[in-house]
Short mmCIF file of C-alpha atoms and ligand atoms in Angstrom, two decimals:
data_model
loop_
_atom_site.label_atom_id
_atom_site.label_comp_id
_atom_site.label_asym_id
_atom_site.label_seq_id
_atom_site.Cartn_x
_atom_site.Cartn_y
_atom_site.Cartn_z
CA UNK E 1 -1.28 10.89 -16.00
CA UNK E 2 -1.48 13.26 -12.31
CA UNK E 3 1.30 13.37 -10.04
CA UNK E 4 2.18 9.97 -8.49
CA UNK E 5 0.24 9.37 -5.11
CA UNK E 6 2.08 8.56 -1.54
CA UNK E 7 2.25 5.66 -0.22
CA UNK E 8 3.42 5.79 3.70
CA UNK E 9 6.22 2.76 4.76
CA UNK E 10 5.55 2.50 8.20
CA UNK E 11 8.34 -0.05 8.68
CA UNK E 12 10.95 2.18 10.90
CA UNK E 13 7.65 2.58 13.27
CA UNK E 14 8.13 -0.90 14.22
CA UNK E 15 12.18 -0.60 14.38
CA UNK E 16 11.30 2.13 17.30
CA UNK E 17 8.97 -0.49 18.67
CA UNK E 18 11.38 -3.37 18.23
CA UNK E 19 14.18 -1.68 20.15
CA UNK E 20 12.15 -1.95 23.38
CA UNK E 21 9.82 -4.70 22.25
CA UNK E 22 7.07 -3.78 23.59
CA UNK E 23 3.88 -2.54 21.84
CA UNK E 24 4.97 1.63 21.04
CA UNK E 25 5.18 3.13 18.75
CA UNK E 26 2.48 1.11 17.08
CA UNK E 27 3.11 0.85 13.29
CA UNK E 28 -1.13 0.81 12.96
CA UNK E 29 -2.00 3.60 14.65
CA UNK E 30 0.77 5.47 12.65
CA UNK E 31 -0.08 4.14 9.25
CA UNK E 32 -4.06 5.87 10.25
CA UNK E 33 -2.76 8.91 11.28
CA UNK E 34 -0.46 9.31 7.75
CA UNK E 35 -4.14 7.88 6.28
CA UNK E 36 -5.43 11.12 7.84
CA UNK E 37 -2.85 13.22 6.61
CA UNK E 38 -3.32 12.11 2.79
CA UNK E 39 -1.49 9.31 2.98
CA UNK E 40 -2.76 7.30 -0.20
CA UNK E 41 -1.79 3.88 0.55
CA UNK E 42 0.25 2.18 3.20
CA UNK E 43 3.32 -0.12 2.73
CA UNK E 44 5.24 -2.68 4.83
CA UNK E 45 8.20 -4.84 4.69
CA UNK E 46 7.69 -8.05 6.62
CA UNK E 47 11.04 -9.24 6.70
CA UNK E 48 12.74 -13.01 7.03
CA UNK E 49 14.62 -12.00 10.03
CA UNK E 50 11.32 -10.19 11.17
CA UNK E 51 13.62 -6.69 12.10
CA UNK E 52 10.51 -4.40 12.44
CA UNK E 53 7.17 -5.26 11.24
CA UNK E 54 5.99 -8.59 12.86
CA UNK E 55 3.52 -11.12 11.21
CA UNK E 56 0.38 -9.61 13.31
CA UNK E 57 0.83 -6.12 11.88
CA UNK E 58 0.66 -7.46 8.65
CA UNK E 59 -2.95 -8.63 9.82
CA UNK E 60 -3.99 -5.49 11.79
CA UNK E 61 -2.88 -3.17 8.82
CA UNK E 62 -5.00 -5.02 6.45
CA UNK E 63 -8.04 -4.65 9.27
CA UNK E 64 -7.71 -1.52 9.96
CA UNK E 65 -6.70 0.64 6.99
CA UNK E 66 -8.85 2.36 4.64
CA UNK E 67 -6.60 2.82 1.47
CA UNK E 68 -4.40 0.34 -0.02
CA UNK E 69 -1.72 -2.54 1.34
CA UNK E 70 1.38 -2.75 -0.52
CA UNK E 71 3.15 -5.88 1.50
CA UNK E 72 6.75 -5.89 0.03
CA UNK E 73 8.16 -9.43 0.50
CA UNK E 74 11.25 -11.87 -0.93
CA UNK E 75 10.73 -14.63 -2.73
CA UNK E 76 11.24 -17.20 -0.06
CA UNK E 77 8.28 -19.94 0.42
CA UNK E 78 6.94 -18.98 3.84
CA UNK E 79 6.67 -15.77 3.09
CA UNK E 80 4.81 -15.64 -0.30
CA UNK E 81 2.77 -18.11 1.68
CA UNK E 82 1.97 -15.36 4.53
CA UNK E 83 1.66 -12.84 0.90
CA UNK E 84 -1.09 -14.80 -0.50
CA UNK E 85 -3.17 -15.11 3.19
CA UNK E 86 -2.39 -11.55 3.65
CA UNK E 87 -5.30 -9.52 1.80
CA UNK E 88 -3.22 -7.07 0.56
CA UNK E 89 -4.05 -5.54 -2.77
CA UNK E 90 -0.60 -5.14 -3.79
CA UNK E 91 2.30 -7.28 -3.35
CA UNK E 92 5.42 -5.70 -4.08
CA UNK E 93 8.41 -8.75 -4.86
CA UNK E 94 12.24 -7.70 -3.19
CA UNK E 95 15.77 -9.66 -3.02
CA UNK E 96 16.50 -9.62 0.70
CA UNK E 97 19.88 -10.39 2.12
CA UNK E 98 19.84 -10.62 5.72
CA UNK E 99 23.32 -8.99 6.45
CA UNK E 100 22.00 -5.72 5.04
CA UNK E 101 20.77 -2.72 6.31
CA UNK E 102 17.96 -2.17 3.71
CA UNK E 103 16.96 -3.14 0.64
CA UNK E 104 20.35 -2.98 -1.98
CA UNK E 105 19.49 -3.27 -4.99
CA UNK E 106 16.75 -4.61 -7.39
CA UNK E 107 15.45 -8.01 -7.65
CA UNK E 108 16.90 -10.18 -10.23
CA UNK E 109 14.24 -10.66 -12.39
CA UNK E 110 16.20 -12.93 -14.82
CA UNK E 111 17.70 -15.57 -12.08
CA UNK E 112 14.32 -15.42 -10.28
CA UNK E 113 12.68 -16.53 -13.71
CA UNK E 114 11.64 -19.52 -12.06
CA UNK E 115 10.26 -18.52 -8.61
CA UNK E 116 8.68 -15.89 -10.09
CA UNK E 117 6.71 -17.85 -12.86
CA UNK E 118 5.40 -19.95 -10.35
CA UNK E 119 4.35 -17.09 -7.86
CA UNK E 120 2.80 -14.64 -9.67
CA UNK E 121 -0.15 -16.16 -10.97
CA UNK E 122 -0.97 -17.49 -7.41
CA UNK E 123 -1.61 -14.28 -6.87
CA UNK E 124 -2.96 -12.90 -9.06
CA UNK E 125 -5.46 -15.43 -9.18
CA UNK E 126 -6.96 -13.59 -5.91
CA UNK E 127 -6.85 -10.49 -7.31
CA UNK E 128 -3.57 -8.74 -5.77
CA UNK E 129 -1.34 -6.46 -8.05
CA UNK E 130 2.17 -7.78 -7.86
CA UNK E 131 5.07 -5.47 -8.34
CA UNK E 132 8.54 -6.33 -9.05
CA UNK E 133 11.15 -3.76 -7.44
CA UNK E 134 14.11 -3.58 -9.58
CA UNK E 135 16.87 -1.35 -10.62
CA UNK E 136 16.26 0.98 -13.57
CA UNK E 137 17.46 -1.35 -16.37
CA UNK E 138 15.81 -2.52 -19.14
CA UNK E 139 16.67 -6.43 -18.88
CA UNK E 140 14.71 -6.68 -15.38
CA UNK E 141 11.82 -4.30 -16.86
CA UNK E 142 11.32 -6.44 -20.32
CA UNK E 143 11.59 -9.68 -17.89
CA UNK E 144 8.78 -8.31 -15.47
CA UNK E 145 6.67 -7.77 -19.01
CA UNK E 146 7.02 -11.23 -19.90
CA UNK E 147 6.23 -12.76 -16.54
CA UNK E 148 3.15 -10.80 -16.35
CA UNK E 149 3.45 -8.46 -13.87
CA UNK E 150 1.53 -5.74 -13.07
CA UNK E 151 3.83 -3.36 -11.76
CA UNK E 152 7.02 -2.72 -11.68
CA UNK E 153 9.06 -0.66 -8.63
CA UNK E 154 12.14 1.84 -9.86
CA UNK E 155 14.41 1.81 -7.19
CA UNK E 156 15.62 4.96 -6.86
CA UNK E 157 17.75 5.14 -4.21
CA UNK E 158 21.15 5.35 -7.06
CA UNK E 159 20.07 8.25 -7.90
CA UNK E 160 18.87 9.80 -4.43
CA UNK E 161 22.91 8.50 -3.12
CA UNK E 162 24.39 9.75 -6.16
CA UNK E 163 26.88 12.93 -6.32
CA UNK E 164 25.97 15.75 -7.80
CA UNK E 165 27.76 14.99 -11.35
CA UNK E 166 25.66 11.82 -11.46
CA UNK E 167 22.51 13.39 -10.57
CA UNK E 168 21.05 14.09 -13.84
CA UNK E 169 22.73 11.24 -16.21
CA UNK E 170 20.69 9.07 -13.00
CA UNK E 171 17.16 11.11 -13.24
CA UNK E 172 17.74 10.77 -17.00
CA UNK E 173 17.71 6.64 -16.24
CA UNK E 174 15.00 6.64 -14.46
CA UNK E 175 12.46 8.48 -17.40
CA UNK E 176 14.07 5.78 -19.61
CA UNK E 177 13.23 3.08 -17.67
CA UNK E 178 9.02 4.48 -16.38
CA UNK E 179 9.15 4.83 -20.30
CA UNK E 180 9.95 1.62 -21.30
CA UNK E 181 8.26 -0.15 -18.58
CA UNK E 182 5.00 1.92 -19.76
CA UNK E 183 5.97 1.36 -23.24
CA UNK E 184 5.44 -2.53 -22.49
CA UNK E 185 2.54 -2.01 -20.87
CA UNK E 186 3.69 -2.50 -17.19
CA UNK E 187 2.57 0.14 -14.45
CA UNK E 188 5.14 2.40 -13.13
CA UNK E 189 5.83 2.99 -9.14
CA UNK E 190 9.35 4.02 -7.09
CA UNK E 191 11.07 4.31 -4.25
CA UNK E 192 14.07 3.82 -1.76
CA UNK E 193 15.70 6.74 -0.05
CA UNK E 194 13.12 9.38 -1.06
CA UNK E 195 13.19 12.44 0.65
CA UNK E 196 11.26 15.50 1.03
CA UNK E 197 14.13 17.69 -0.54
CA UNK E 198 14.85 15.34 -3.23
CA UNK E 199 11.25 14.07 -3.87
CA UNK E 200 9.88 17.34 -6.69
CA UNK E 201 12.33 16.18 -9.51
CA UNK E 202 11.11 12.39 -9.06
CA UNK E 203 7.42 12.99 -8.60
CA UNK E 204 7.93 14.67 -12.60
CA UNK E 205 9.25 11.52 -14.62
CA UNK E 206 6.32 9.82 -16.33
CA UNK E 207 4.00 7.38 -16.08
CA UNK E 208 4.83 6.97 -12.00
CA UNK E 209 1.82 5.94 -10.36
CA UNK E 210 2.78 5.28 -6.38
CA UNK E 211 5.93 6.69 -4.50
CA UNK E 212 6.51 4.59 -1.48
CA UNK E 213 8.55 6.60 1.00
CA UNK E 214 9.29 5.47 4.67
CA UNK E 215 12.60 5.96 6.21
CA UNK E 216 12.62 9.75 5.73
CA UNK E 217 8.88 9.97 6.51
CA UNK E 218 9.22 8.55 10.21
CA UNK E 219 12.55 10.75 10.68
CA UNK E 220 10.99 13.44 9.59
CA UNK E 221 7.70 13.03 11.91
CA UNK E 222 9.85 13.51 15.58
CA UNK E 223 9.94 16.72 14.39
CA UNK E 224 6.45 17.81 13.07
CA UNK E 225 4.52 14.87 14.06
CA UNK E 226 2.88 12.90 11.16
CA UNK E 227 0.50 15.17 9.85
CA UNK E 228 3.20 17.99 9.51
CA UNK E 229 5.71 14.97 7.89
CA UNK E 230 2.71 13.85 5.30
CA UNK E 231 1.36 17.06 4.63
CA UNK E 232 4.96 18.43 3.61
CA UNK E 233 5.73 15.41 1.67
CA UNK E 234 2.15 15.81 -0.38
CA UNK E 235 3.11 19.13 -0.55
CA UNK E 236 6.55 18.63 -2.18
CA UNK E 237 5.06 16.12 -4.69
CA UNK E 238 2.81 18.37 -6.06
CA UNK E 239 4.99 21.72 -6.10
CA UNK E 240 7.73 22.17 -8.06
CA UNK E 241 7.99 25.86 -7.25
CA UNK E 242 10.30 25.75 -4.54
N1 LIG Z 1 10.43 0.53 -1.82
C1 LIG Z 1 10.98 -0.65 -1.49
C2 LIG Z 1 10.75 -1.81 -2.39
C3 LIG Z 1 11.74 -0.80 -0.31
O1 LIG Z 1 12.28 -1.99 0.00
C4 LIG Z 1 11.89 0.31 0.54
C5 LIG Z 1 12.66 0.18 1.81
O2 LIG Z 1 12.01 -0.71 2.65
C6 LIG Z 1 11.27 1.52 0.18
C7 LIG Z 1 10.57 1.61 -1.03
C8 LIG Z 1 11.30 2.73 1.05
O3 LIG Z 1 12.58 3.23 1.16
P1 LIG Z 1 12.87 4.41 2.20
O4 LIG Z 1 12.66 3.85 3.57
O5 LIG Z 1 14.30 4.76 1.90
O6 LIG Z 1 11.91 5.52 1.90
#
């Protein structure tokens, strides 16, 4: 398998926009111009508590992108309801507690059992990819197996926090768990607190078919606009020379 492909969040667009709530930065035109960059797919979060992208981006992505829409969502009725109306070719399934400041830790696929059985053929009975994002264990990876999913997300962001002395033993869990998650036949994508310095390492475990990067994407565009954030990030996945 190639090097993963990038998949833009364009969430912390809208947290720019939502601090003035008004209609700029616009999360759209962003998510085209990361398109033009290379971008291979876009990805939002539409949130309970609605904290950055709003229900009508969801709808003007989908309209006006050319690549991919990975709509990450929590299990809660409405908005699996909005998921299945949304037309986006990926769903990507996340716990969401509304006292934090992003996304902790992995779903739990085992205590979900339930909700999930009953959601994921809805969908895929149209046709959209749903992904479960969960920590790099193997209970939640064998669980996403047996459900039937088609992907499942690594969070990564333990190992992009971690000290130095847990670096490696935490890269190390990660190539377990894209191996056993291939192994049972799931597809392999990651995420959470990705970086362009810490990205190289990442994009070489196996198997790992999308990286979906956001916060450090949008930070790093004030500074070299979104083509120079993209086109460095592209650049990073594929070059492990530095
Ligand atoms: N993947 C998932 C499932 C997420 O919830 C998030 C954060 O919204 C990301 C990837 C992107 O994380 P970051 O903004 O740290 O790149």
């Amino acid at each position: 398998m190639g090097l993963p492909r990038l998949h833009v969040n364009v969430d912390h667009v809208a947290t720019v926009r939502q601090a003035r709530r008004i209609d700029a930065p616009d999360p759209v035109a962003w998510a085209l111009a990361a398109e033009a960059a290379g971008a291979h797919g876009i990805t939002c979060h539409l949130r309970k508590d609605r904290r950055h992208i709003q229900d009508e981006d969801v709808v003007r992505l989908r309209a006006a992108i050319g690549t991919i829409l990975n709509l990450e969502l929590s299990l809660a009725p409405d908005m699996l309801a909005i998921g299945l109306e949304s037309g986006a070719e990926e769903i990507c399934l996340v716990p969401e507690n509304r006292q934090e400041i992003t996304t902790e830790g992995g779903l739990d696929v085992l205590a979900e059992r339930a909700r999930l059985e009953e959601a994921l053929p809805r969908f895929r009975e149209r046709g959209m990819a749903v992904s479960l994002f969960v920590d790099p264990e193997r209970a939640p990876i064998a669980a996403a197996a047996e459900l039937g999913a088609d992907f499942v997300e690594l969070h990564t962001g333990a190992w992009a926090n971690a000290p130095e002395a847990r670096r490696a033993d935490e890269l190390e869990r990660l190539r377990q768990a894209a191996e056993h998650a291939h192994a049972l036949g799931l597809r392999v994508n990651a995420g959470h607190g990705l970086t362009s310095e810490n990205v190289t390492p990442l994009a070489r475990l196996p198997w790992l078919e999308e990286l979906n990067i956001g916060h450090a994407l949008v930070a790093r565009a004030l500074f070299l606009g979104v083509e120079g954030a993209v086109g460095e990030m592209l650049r990073r996945i594929e070059d492990d020379s530095r």
